Amino acid sequence: MAQMSQKRQITVIGAGVIGLTTAIHLQEKGGYEVTIVAEICPSDHPSAHYTSHWAGGHHCTAAESDDMRQRVMDERTHQVFWSMSEPGHPAEKCFVRTPQYEHYFEEEGYPRGLETMHDFRYMEKSELIPGAVCGISFTAISFDPPVYLDYLHKRFLEAGGKLVHGSVQHIKQVVEGGSAVFEGRPPEPPAAVVVCAGLGARSLGGVEDKTVTSVRGQTVVLHAPWARFGATRRRIENETISYVIPRHNGNIVIGGTLNVDDWYPLPREETKRAILGKALALWPEIAPPHARKDRSPTVADLYPIIVEDGVGLRPHRDDGIRIEAEWVEANGVTAPVVFNYGHGAYGFESSWGSAYMAVDLLEKVLGTN
Ligand SMILES: Cc1cc2nc3c(=O)[nH]c(=O)nc-3n(C[C@H](O)[C@H](O)[C@H](O)COP(=O)(O)OP(=O)(O)OC[C@H]3O[C@@H](n4cnc5c(N)ncnc54)[C@H](O)[C@@H]3O)c2cc1C
């Protein structure tokens, strides 16, 4: 006779990097059976409703020096990414380790915590881009979001997880009925719900957090296997910050915008040209070697190597990431709901650290720690 599962059922809302990482951490703690309900999953067509696909992305903490909670989350995630990017790890191809050059416009302007990065050093003045007053260099871990999200998705399914497509209107739907509501099955109330809805937290019933807003990021991906470095000009001008992020497959991501409360979901052509023009002026080595052999490269030289241009809406939250719990009652059923959303521009680099904190909190409210 089949043994009844003694595991607690947990429903996670959201299948971005935060939902997947939190779900996997729960599975790996043991004692939980995890189902994700999400409108959009990693295998779906990319859309502005799914920010994770569009991240740059690299692990370069921007946590304020006195924000210890954020620093801890970022450091813990860096440890996980470093081991995942080791040769031979199943996730190795999601990552690449390259030299990173960070240019600042104020002395000592860089965030504390970066000194512990591998191969950390202060850059020589001669290495700085125009106007920068100091710079640091280290070995950074960059990731390829679509490839990494596929890896997480697979790891979650292989550990027995279930991913159900569904658009949750109110968290009470999940408290009362679990994922079954979205599968046309009789209700199965979960032991707890975890909300990892990203920008969706602004409109999801029962959450409706109006301090969450979009910070729109437009980027361009080029195929430029000759450019094996990352660099950032750490100054925001006209809601633009210039950067280069390499990926394992020879692509590079050129950024980008930080448009506050801008919800336009598609790339703007004039912005694309501006992003490429600024990056090319700072780092001409992103252009194909033939285009810079005996002349200065132009933006037109970059168009043939464009792989993709896109837009992601960063889920900014005024008070930073929300990791809190509250009990929710729905038609006589009561369950704890843990919130893990509002990761802004740093969802990947804090993903494991924030999952650890959210799961610790969940176990505390469930009394299972
Ligand atoms: C251009 C750009 C560059 C970036 N670069 C970096 C970087 O270098 N490093 C870094 O760490 N971060 C970076 N980020 C930020 C990072 O992408 C985000 O912080 C992260 O993706 C947020 O993940 P999330 O899982 O919270 O949200 P999402 O990926 O948006 O996932 C939200 C999930 O919730 C689901 N959902 C929402 N509402 C509902 C609902 N009502 N019912 C059912 N499902 C729902 C969605 O369908 C989706 O599955 C960048 C972002 C952008 C746009």
Short mmCIF file of C-alpha atoms and ligand atoms in Angstrom, two decimals:
data_model
loop_
_atom_site.label_atom_id
_atom_site.label_comp_id
_atom_site.label_asym_id
_atom_site.label_seq_id
_atom_site.Cartn_x
_atom_site.Cartn_y
_atom_site.Cartn_z
CA MET A 1 0.00 0.00 0.00
CA ALA A 2 1.34 3.44 -0.91
CA GLN A 3 2.60 5.37 2.11
CA MET A 4 0.78 8.61 2.81
CA SER A 5 3.17 11.51 2.40
CA GLN A 6 4.07 13.05 5.74
CA LYS A 7 5.55 16.04 4.02
CA ARG A 8 4.05 19.48 4.46
CA GLN A 9 2.59 20.98 1.31
CA ILE A 10 3.92 24.42 0.46
CA THR A 11 2.67 26.57 -2.41
CA VAL A 12 5.04 29.15 -3.84
CA ILE A 13 3.57 31.92 -6.02
CA GLY A 14 6.05 32.90 -8.76
CA ALA A 15 8.60 31.06 -10.91
CA GLY A 16 11.21 33.77 -11.38
CA VAL A 17 14.67 33.38 -9.88
CA ILE A 18 13.23 34.10 -6.41
CA GLY A 19 10.35 31.60 -6.55
CA LEU A 20 12.51 28.83 -8.02
CA THR A 21 15.40 29.36 -5.58
CA THR A 22 13.07 29.49 -2.57
CA ALA A 23 11.23 26.37 -3.75
CA ILE A 24 14.49 24.44 -4.24
CA HIS A 25 15.81 25.47 -0.85
CA LEU A 26 12.59 24.22 0.76
CA GLN A 27 12.86 20.89 -1.07
CA GLU A 28 16.48 20.47 -0.04
CA LYS A 29 15.72 21.17 3.62
CA GLY A 30 13.50 18.08 3.53
CA GLY A 31 10.03 17.62 4.91
CA TYR A 32 8.24 19.70 2.30
CA GLU A 33 6.42 19.01 -0.93
CA VAL A 34 6.55 22.14 -3.02
CA THR A 35 4.29 23.32 -5.82
CA ILE A 36 4.83 26.55 -7.71
CA VAL A 37 1.90 28.44 -9.19
CA ALA A 38 2.97 31.04 -11.73
CA GLU A 39 1.58 33.00 -14.60
CA ILE A 40 4.90 32.78 -16.45
CA CYS A 41 7.55 30.05 -16.22
CA PRO A 42 11.14 29.89 -17.52
CA SER A 43 10.10 27.82 -20.54
CA ASP A 44 7.46 30.37 -21.65
CA HIS A 45 7.98 33.05 -24.28
CA PRO A 46 10.03 35.89 -22.70
CA SER A 47 7.90 38.83 -21.61
CA ALA A 48 8.16 41.99 -19.54
CA HIS A 49 5.93 40.21 -16.99
CA TYR A 50 8.87 37.98 -16.15
CA THR A 51 11.83 40.11 -15.10
CA SER A 52 14.30 37.30 -14.46
CA HIS A 53 14.79 36.54 -18.15
CA TRP A 54 16.16 40.04 -18.73
CA ALA A 55 18.77 40.39 -16.00
CA GLY A 56 22.30 41.30 -17.11
CA GLY A 57 23.53 39.71 -15.04
CA HIS A 58 26.45 39.68 -12.72
CA HIS A 59 27.16 39.38 -9.01
CA CYS A 60 28.56 42.78 -8.03
CA THR A 61 26.97 43.74 -4.76
CA ALA A 62 25.67 47.28 -4.54
CA ALA A 63 24.48 46.84 -0.94
CA GLU A 64 24.91 49.96 1.19
CA SER A 65 27.74 49.63 3.70
CA ASP A 66 25.36 49.78 6.67
CA ASP A 67 22.73 47.45 5.17
CA MET A 68 23.95 44.31 6.88
CA ARG A 69 20.88 42.25 5.95
CA GLN A 70 21.44 42.88 2.23
CA ARG A 71 25.18 42.33 2.54
CA VAL A 72 24.61 38.96 4.20
CA MET A 73 22.15 37.91 1.49
CA ASP A 74 24.57 38.91 -1.26
CA GLU A 75 27.58 37.25 0.38
CA ARG A 76 25.75 33.98 0.94
CA THR A 77 24.58 33.96 -2.67
CA HIS A 78 28.09 34.71 -3.89
CA GLN A 79 29.36 31.63 -2.07
CA VAL A 80 26.72 29.47 -3.79
CA PHE A 81 27.41 30.99 -7.23
CA TRP A 82 31.15 30.52 -6.78
CA SER A 83 30.75 26.82 -6.09
CA MET A 84 28.19 26.41 -8.90
CA SER A 85 30.64 28.01 -11.33
CA GLU A 86 33.44 25.55 -10.41
CA PRO A 87 34.56 23.37 -13.35
CA GLY A 88 32.58 20.13 -13.33
CA HIS A 89 29.54 21.46 -11.46
CA PRO A 90 26.26 20.72 -13.32
CA ALA A 91 25.53 24.47 -13.39
CA GLU A 92 29.01 25.41 -14.62
CA LYS A 93 27.83 26.61 -18.05
CA CYS A 94 25.34 29.02 -16.51
CA PHE A 95 28.28 31.11 -15.27
CA VAL A 96 31.52 32.66 -16.37
CA ARG A 97 34.29 34.16 -14.23
CA THR A 98 36.04 37.14 -15.82
CA PRO A 99 37.94 40.26 -14.77
CA GLN A 100 35.56 43.04 -13.71
CA TYR A 101 36.41 46.75 -13.83
CA GLU A 102 34.28 49.13 -11.77
CA HIS A 103 34.78 52.87 -12.37
CA TYR A 104 33.61 55.35 -9.71
CA PHE A 105 33.18 59.10 -9.77
CA GLU A 106 33.69 59.72 -6.05
CA GLU A 107 36.72 58.69 -3.98
CA GLU A 108 35.92 55.60 -1.92
CA GLY A 109 32.60 55.44 -3.77
CA TYR A 110 32.43 51.68 -4.03
CA PRO A 111 30.25 49.53 -1.76
CA ARG A 112 31.92 47.82 1.21
CA GLY A 113 32.06 44.08 0.86
CA LEU A 114 33.66 44.06 -2.57
CA GLU A 115 37.15 43.93 -1.00
CA THR A 116 36.56 40.24 -0.29
CA MET A 117 36.06 39.44 -3.99
CA HIS A 118 38.60 37.17 -5.62
CA ASP A 119 41.65 38.99 -7.07
CA PHE A 120 40.48 42.33 -5.66
CA ARG A 121 42.74 45.30 -6.40
CA TYR A 122 42.56 49.08 -6.79
CA MET A 123 42.93 50.15 -10.39
CA GLU A 124 45.71 52.45 -11.57
CA LYS A 125 44.61 55.96 -12.60
CA SER A 126 45.80 55.12 -16.13
CA GLU A 127 43.22 52.32 -16.34
CA LEU A 128 40.24 54.54 -15.53
CA ILE A 129 37.68 55.76 -18.05
CA PRO A 130 37.31 59.54 -18.54
CA GLY A 131 36.02 61.37 -15.47
CA ALA A 132 36.36 58.43 -13.07
CA VAL A 133 38.36 59.19 -9.92
CA CYS A 134 38.90 55.65 -8.66
CA GLY A 135 38.29 52.11 -9.70
CA ILE A 136 38.46 48.56 -8.48
CA SER A 137 38.95 45.28 -10.24
CA PHE A 138 38.24 41.71 -9.21
CA THR A 139 37.14 38.38 -10.65
CA ALA A 140 33.37 38.55 -11.00
CA ILE A 141 30.81 35.86 -11.60
CA SER A 142 28.42 36.61 -14.43
CA PHE A 143 25.46 34.39 -15.27
CA ASP A 144 23.27 33.74 -18.28
CA PRO A 145 19.73 34.20 -16.89
CA PRO A 146 17.75 32.05 -19.38
CA VAL A 147 20.26 29.19 -19.06
CA TYR A 148 20.40 29.48 -15.26
CA LEU A 149 16.59 29.65 -14.95
CA ASP A 150 16.29 26.48 -17.07
CA TYR A 151 18.81 24.82 -14.77
CA LEU A 152 16.83 25.82 -11.64
CA HIS A 153 13.55 24.74 -13.24
CA LYS A 154 14.98 21.30 -14.07
CA ARG A 155 16.52 20.91 -10.59
CA PHE A 156 13.16 21.75 -9.01
CA LEU A 157 11.25 19.22 -11.16
CA GLU A 158 13.86 16.49 -10.64
CA ALA A 159 13.47 16.88 -6.88
CA GLY A 160 9.76 16.11 -7.24
CA GLY A 161 8.44 19.65 -7.53
CA LYS A 162 5.40 20.58 -9.57
CA LEU A 163 4.92 23.77 -11.56
CA VAL A 164 1.35 24.80 -12.35
CA HIS A 165 0.40 27.65 -14.67
CA GLY A 166 -2.06 29.99 -13.03
CA SER A 167 -2.81 33.63 -12.47
CA VAL A 168 -3.53 34.19 -8.79
CA GLN A 169 -6.00 37.02 -8.22
CA HIS A 170 -5.88 36.94 -4.41
CA ILE A 171 -3.65 35.00 -2.01
CA LYS A 172 -6.81 33.69 -0.33
CA GLN A 173 -7.39 31.53 -3.43
CA VAL A 174 -4.18 29.65 -2.65
CA VAL A 175 -4.67 29.62 1.14
CA GLU A 176 -8.05 27.92 0.73
CA GLY A 177 -7.42 25.69 -2.27
CA GLY A 178 -3.67 25.41 -2.95
CA SER A 179 -2.46 24.82 -6.49
CA ALA A 180 -5.39 22.42 -7.03
CA VAL A 181 -7.61 25.44 -7.72
CA PHE A 182 -5.61 26.08 -10.90
CA GLU A 183 -5.72 22.46 -11.99
CA GLY A 184 -9.48 21.94 -11.73
CA ARG A 185 -9.06 19.59 -8.73
CA PRO A 186 -10.78 19.66 -5.33
CA PRO A 187 -9.14 22.11 -2.91
CA GLU A 188 -5.97 21.06 -1.07
CA PRO A 189 -5.10 23.80 1.43
CA PRO A 190 -1.30 24.03 1.82
CA ALA A 191 0.49 24.24 5.16
CA ALA A 192 1.93 27.59 4.04
CA VAL A 193 2.20 29.92 1.07
CA VAL A 194 5.29 31.83 -0.06
CA VAL A 195 4.76 34.91 -2.24
CA CYS A 196 7.62 35.45 -4.74
CA ALA A 197 5.60 37.46 -7.25
CA GLY A 198 8.19 40.15 -8.09
CA LEU A 199 6.48 43.16 -9.61
CA GLY A 200 3.18 41.23 -9.38
CA ALA A 201 3.18 42.01 -5.63
CA ARG A 202 1.89 45.46 -6.56
CA SER A 203 -1.41 44.13 -7.91
CA LEU A 204 -1.82 40.67 -6.34
CA GLY A 205 -4.91 40.73 -4.09
CA GLY A 206 -4.08 40.45 -0.39
CA VAL A 207 -0.62 41.95 -1.00
CA GLU A 208 -1.18 45.07 -3.13
CA ASP A 209 2.11 46.62 -2.09
CA LYS A 210 2.10 50.05 -3.73
CA THR A 211 5.70 50.67 -2.62
CA VAL A 212 6.69 48.22 -5.36
CA THR A 213 7.25 49.87 -8.71
CA SER A 214 8.95 49.27 -12.01
CA VAL A 215 12.49 50.39 -12.72
CA ARG A 216 12.67 49.65 -16.42
CA GLY A 217 15.89 48.20 -17.79
CA GLN A 218 16.61 48.16 -21.51
CA THR A 219 19.66 46.22 -22.71
CA VAL A 220 21.21 44.88 -25.91
CA VAL A 221 22.86 41.47 -26.24
CA LEU A 222 25.76 41.20 -28.72
CA HIS A 223 27.67 38.16 -29.90
CA ALA A 224 31.21 39.27 -29.10
CA PRO A 225 33.31 36.30 -27.98
CA TRP A 226 36.43 38.49 -28.23
CA ALA A 227 35.27 40.61 -25.26
CA ARG A 228 35.93 38.57 -22.14
CA PHE A 229 35.62 41.19 -19.42
CA GLY A 230 32.95 43.02 -17.44
CA ALA A 231 32.93 46.74 -16.76
CA THR A 232 30.61 49.33 -15.24
CA ARG A 233 30.63 53.11 -15.33
CA ARG A 234 29.14 53.71 -11.88
CA ARG A 235 27.34 56.94 -12.60
CA ILE A 236 23.67 57.24 -13.53
CA GLU A 237 23.07 59.98 -16.11
CA ASN A 238 19.67 60.52 -17.74
CA GLU A 239 18.53 57.24 -16.15
CA THR A 240 21.32 55.41 -17.97
CA ILE A 241 24.24 53.44 -16.57
CA SER A 242 26.80 51.99 -18.97
CA TYR A 243 28.01 48.44 -18.49
CA VAL A 244 29.30 45.32 -20.24
CA ILE A 245 28.53 41.86 -18.86
CA PRO A 246 30.00 38.74 -20.51
CA ARG A 247 28.19 35.42 -20.80
CA HIS A 248 29.53 31.88 -21.03
CA ASN A 249 28.40 31.46 -24.67
CA GLY A 250 30.42 34.40 -26.04
CA ASN A 251 27.60 36.92 -25.85
CA ILE A 252 27.88 40.18 -23.96
CA VAL A 253 25.10 42.29 -22.48
CA ILE A 254 25.33 46.02 -23.01
CA GLY A 255 23.37 48.22 -20.63
CA GLY A 256 21.31 49.96 -19.91
CA THR A 257 18.57 52.06 -18.45
CA LEU A 258 17.11 52.55 -14.97
CA ASN A 259 13.80 54.24 -15.85
CA VAL A 260 11.91 54.80 -12.61
CA ASP A 261 8.15 54.17 -12.81
CA ASP A 262 8.44 53.50 -16.55
CA TRP A 263 6.31 50.53 -17.54
CA TYR A 264 6.86 50.47 -21.30
CA PRO A 265 7.44 46.77 -22.07
CA LEU A 266 9.28 46.98 -25.39
CA PRO A 267 12.72 48.28 -26.44
CA ARG A 268 12.86 51.84 -27.76
CA GLU A 269 15.03 52.19 -30.88
CA GLU A 270 16.58 55.56 -29.93
CA THR A 271 17.49 54.16 -26.50
CA LYS A 272 19.14 51.15 -28.12
CA ARG A 273 21.38 53.40 -30.25
CA ALA A 274 22.25 55.55 -27.23
CA ILE A 275 23.16 52.53 -25.07
CA LEU A 276 25.41 51.11 -27.78
CA GLY A 277 27.00 54.49 -28.56
CA LYS A 278 27.91 55.15 -24.92
CA ALA A 279 29.33 51.69 -24.35
CA LEU A 280 31.35 51.78 -27.57
CA ALA A 281 32.90 55.14 -26.64
CA LEU A 282 34.01 53.70 -23.29
CA TRP A 283 34.99 50.18 -24.38
CA PRO A 284 35.76 50.07 -28.16
CA GLU A 285 36.94 46.48 -27.73
CA ILE A 286 33.29 45.33 -27.80
CA ALA A 287 33.33 45.96 -31.59
CA PRO A 288 34.42 43.16 -33.95
CA PRO A 289 38.23 43.09 -34.40
CA HIS A 290 37.98 43.88 -38.15
CA ALA A 291 36.02 47.08 -37.37
CA ARG A 292 38.78 48.47 -35.18
CA LYS A 293 41.81 47.25 -37.14
CA ASP A 294 42.66 50.54 -38.83
CA ARG A 295 39.80 52.88 -37.87
CA SER A 296 37.48 53.76 -34.98
CA PRO A 297 34.44 51.48 -34.76
CA THR A 298 30.94 52.94 -35.00
CA VAL A 299 27.53 51.87 -33.71
CA ALA A 300 26.77 50.56 -37.22
CA ASP A 301 29.55 47.97 -36.68
CA LEU A 302 27.61 46.58 -33.72
CA TYR A 303 24.26 46.08 -35.47
CA PRO A 304 25.28 42.88 -37.34
CA ILE A 305 26.27 41.22 -34.03
CA ILE A 306 23.04 42.04 -32.14
CA VAL A 307 21.48 38.85 -30.77
CA GLU A 308 18.57 40.36 -28.86
CA ASP A 309 17.40 43.62 -27.38
CA GLY A 310 14.86 43.65 -24.65
CA VAL A 311 13.30 45.17 -21.60
CA GLY A 312 12.87 43.94 -18.06
CA LEU A 313 10.93 45.74 -15.34
CA ARG A 314 12.93 45.55 -12.10
CA PRO A 315 10.68 44.99 -9.05
CA HIS A 316 11.91 47.92 -6.96
CA ARG A 317 10.54 48.22 -3.40
CA ASP A 318 11.12 51.38 -1.39
CA ASP A 319 12.18 49.54 1.80
CA GLY A 320 14.13 46.82 0.03
CA ILE A 321 13.28 43.13 -0.08
CA ARG A 322 10.21 42.18 1.94
CA ILE A 323 10.80 39.12 4.10
CA GLU A 324 7.87 38.97 6.47
CA ALA A 325 5.09 36.59 7.46
CA GLU A 326 1.45 36.99 8.30
CA TRP A 327 -1.44 34.61 8.94
CA VAL A 328 -4.22 34.72 6.37
CA GLU A 329 -7.72 33.32 6.81
CA ALA A 330 -9.88 32.26 3.85
CA ASN A 331 -13.30 30.68 4.35
CA GLY A 332 -12.31 29.10 7.67
CA VAL A 333 -8.87 27.94 6.49
CA THR A 334 -5.87 29.68 8.05
CA ALA A 335 -2.26 29.48 6.87
CA PRO A 336 0.93 31.47 7.23
CA VAL A 337 1.96 33.48 4.19
CA VAL A 338 5.64 34.39 3.86
CA PHE A 339 6.63 37.24 1.53
CA ASN A 340 9.86 37.23 -0.46
CA TYR A 341 9.68 39.93 -3.12
CA GLY A 342 10.95 43.39 -4.05
CA HIS A 343 14.47 42.45 -5.19
CA GLY A 344 14.90 45.44 -7.50
CA ALA A 345 18.17 45.39 -9.42
CA TYR A 346 19.77 42.58 -7.41
CA GLY A 347 17.44 39.56 -7.42
CA PHE A 348 19.98 37.06 -8.69
CA GLU A 349 22.86 38.20 -6.51
CA SER A 350 20.68 37.97 -3.38
CA SER A 351 18.57 34.97 -4.46
CA TRP A 352 20.03 32.25 -2.22
CA GLY A 353 20.53 34.55 0.74
CA SER A 354 16.95 35.80 0.63
CA ALA A 355 15.64 32.24 0.13
CA TYR A 356 17.50 31.15 3.28
CA MET A 357 15.94 34.00 5.26
CA ALA A 358 12.44 33.41 3.90
CA VAL A 359 12.61 29.69 4.65
CA ASP A 360 14.00 30.30 8.17
CA LEU A 361 11.03 32.58 8.79
CA LEU A 362 8.59 30.04 7.38
CA GLU A 363 9.96 27.32 9.65
CA LYS A 364 9.71 29.66 12.61
CA VAL A 365 6.03 30.39 11.99
CA LEU A 366 5.29 26.72 11.26
CA GLY A 367 7.25 25.67 14.35
CA THR A 368 9.38 23.24 12.33
CA ASN A 369 12.82 24.75 12.97
C1 LIG B 1 18.08 45.00 -17.39
C2 LIG B 1 18.17 44.29 -16.07
C3 LIG B 1 19.42 43.92 -15.57
C4 LIG B 1 19.51 43.26 -14.34
N1 LIG B 1 20.75 42.85 -13.92
C5 LIG B 1 20.85 42.18 -12.76
C6 LIG B 1 22.12 41.72 -12.32
O1 LIG B 1 23.14 41.91 -12.98
N2 LIG B 1 22.20 41.04 -11.12
C7 LIG B 1 21.08 40.80 -10.38
O2 LIG B 1 21.20 40.20 -9.32
N3 LIG B 1 19.86 41.23 -10.78
C8 LIG B 1 19.72 41.92 -11.94
N4 LIG B 1 18.49 42.37 -12.34
C9 LIG B 1 17.35 42.25 -11.42
C10 LIG B 1 16.70 40.87 -11.46
O3 LIG B 1 16.41 40.53 -12.78
C11 LIG B 1 15.41 40.89 -10.61
O4 LIG B 1 15.68 41.36 -9.31
C12 LIG B 1 14.84 39.48 -10.50
O5 LIG B 1 14.68 38.90 -11.77
C13 LIG B 1 13.49 39.47 -9.77
O6 LIG B 1 13.05 38.15 -9.75
P1 LIG B 1 11.62 37.74 -9.24
O7 LIG B 1 11.58 36.26 -9.22
O8 LIG B 1 11.30 38.49 -7.99
O9 LIG B 1 10.61 38.34 -10.35
P2 LIG B 1 10.16 37.74 -11.78
O10 LIG B 1 11.30 37.15 -12.49
O11 LIG B 1 9.40 38.81 -12.46
O12 LIG B 1 9.19 36.55 -11.42
C14 LIG B 1 7.92 36.81 -10.87
C15 LIG B 1 7.10 35.55 -10.98
O13 LIG B 1 5.85 35.77 -10.32
C16 LIG B 1 4.79 35.41 -11.18
N5 LIG B 1 3.60 36.17 -10.81
C17 LIG B 1 3.49 37.49 -10.55
N6 LIG B 1 2.24 37.81 -10.21
C18 LIG B 1 1.54 36.63 -10.24
C19 LIG B 1 0.18 36.30 -10.00
N7 LIG B 1 -0.73 37.21 -9.62
N8 LIG B 1 -0.20 35.02 -10.16
C20 LIG B 1 0.69 34.06 -10.54
N9 LIG B 1 1.99 34.34 -10.78
C21 LIG B 1 2.39 35.60 -10.63
C22 LIG B 1 5.33 35.72 -12.57
O14 LIG B 1 4.59 35.06 -13.57
C23 LIG B 1 6.74 35.17 -12.42
O15 LIG B 1 6.74 33.78 -12.58
C24 LIG B 1 18.34 42.99 -13.58
C25 LIG B 1 17.10 43.34 -14.10
C26 LIG B 1 17.01 43.98 -15.32
C27 LIG B 1 15.65 44.31 -15.88
#
